[in-house]
Coordinates of C-alpha atoms in Angstrom, one line a residue:
X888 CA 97.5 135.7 -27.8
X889 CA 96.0 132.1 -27.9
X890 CA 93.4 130.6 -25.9
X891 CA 91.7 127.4 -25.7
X892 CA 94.7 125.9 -28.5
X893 CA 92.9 128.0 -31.3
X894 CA 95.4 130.5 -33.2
X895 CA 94.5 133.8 -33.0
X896 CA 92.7 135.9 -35.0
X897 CA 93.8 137.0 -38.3
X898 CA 96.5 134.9 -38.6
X899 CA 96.8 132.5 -41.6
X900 CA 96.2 129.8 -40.0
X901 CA 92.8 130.7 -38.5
X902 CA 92.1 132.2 -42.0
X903 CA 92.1 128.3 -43.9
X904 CA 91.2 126.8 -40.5
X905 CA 87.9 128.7 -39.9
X906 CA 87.5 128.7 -44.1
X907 CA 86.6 124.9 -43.9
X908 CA 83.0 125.3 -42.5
X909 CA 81.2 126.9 -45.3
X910 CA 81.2 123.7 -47.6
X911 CA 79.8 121.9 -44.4
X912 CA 77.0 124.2 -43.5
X913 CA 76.1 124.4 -47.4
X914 CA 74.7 120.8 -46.9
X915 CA 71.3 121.9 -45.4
X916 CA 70.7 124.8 -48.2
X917 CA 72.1 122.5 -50.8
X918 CA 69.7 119.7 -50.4
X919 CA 66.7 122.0 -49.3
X920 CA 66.7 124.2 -51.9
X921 CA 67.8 123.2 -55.0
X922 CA 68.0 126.1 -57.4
X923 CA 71.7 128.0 -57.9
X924 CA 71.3 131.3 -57.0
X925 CA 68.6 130.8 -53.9
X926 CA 70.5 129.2 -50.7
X927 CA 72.9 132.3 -50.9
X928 CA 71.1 135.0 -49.7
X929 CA 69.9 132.5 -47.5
X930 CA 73.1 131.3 -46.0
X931 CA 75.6 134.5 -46.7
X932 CA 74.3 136.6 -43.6
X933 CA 75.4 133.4 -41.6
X934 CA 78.3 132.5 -43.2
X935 CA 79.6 136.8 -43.6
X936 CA 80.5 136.6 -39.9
X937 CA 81.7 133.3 -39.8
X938 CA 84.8 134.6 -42.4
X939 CA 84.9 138.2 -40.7
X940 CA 85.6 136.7 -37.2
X941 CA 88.1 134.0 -38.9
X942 CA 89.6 137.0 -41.2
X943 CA 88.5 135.5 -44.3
X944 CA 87.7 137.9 -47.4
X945 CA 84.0 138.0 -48.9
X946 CA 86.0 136.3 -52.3
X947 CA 86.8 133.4 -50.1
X948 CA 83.6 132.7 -48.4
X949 CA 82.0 133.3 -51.6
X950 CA 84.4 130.8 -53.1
X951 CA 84.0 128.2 -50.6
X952 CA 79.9 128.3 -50.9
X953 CA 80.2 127.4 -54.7
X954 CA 82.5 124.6 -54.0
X955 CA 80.2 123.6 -51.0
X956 CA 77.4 123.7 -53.1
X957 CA 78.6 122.2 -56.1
X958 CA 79.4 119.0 -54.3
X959 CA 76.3 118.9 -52.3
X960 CA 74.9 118.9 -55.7
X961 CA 76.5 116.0 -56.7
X962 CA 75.2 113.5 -54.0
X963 CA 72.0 115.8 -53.1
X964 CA 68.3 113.3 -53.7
X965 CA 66.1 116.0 -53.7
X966 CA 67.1 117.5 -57.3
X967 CA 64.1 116.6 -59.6
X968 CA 66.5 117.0 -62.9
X969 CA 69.5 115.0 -61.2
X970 CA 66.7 112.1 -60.1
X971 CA 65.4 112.7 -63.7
X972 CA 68.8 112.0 -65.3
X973 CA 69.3 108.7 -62.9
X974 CA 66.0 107.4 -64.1
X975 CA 66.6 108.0 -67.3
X976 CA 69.7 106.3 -67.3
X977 CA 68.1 103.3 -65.0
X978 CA 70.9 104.2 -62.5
X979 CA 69.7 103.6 -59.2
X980 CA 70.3 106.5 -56.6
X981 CA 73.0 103.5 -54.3
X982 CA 74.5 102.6 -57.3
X983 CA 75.1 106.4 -58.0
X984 CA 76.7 107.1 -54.6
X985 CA 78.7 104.0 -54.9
X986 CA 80.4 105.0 -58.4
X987 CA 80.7 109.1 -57.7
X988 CA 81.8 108.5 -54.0
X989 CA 85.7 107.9 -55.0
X990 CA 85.5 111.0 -57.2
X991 CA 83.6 113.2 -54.6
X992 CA 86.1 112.7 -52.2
X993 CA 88.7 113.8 -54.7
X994 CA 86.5 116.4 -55.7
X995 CA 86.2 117.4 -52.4
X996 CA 89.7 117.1 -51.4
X997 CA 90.9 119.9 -54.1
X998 CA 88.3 121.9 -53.0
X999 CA 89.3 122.2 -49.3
X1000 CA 92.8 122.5 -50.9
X1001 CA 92.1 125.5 -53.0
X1002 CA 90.0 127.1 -50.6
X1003 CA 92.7 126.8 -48.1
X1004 CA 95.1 128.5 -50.4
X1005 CA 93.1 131.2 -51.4
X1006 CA 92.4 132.0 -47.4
X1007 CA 96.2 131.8 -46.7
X1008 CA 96.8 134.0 -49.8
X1009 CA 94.3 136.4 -49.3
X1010 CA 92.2 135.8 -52.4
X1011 CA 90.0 139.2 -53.0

C-alpha cells in the first residue's frame, strides 16, 4: 500500500530511493573528522535504520558511506594533508574546486549509479 506518493516498503524502488541519503549525511562526518575509519561508528547507528526502514542490506549502506565519504574527501578544507598537498603544489583551495568540480560530479554521478544498482540487486 502507498501513502503520501512514497513506494512502499521493501520494494526496489524504495530500496535505491531511500539508498541516496547516506552520501548526503556523510558531508558533516566527512569534513569534521577527517581520519578513514572514525566517522563510521559515528554515523552507522544513524544510517543502520535509515537502510532497515528503506530495506537496504548492511553491504549497501556500507557501500554508499565509502562513496559518500570518498567524495566529501575530495572537496572537504579541513584535511591538513589534502591543504598540505594544495600548498605544496601553490594550488589555491578556488582554483582546486574549480578544476575537480567537473570530475566530482562525474564522480559522483557513478556513484549514485552503482549504489542504486547494488540496492535494486540486493548487493550482500
Amino acid at each position: 500500500m502507498q501513502r503520501h506518493g512514497r513506494p512502499p516498503i521493501g520494494s526496489a524502488h524504495a530500496a535505491s530511493s531511500g539508498i541516496r541519503i547516506p552520501p548526503l549525511r556523510t558531508h558533516p562526518f566527512a569534513s569534521s573528522i577527517q581520519t578513514g575509519a572514525t566517522p563510521i561508528p559515528l554515523s552507522m547507528p544513524v544510517l543502520a535504520p535509515i537502510a532497515q526502514i528503506s530495506g537496504v542490506t548492511g553491504q549497501t549502506t556500507v557501500l554508499a558511506f565509502l562513496l559518500g565519504n570518498g567524495l566529501m574527501n575530495m572537496l572537504s578544507p579541513t584535511s591538513g594533508m589534502f591543504l598540505a598537498h594544495l600548498a605544496t603544489g601553490r594550488v589555491s583551495y578556488g582554483a582546486w574546486i574549480r578544476f575537480v568540480w567537473p570530475l566530482w560530479l562525474v564522480l559522483a554521478g557513478l556513484c549514485f549509479l552503482v549504489i542504486a544498482l547494488a540496492a535494486v540487486m540486493g548487493y550482500a
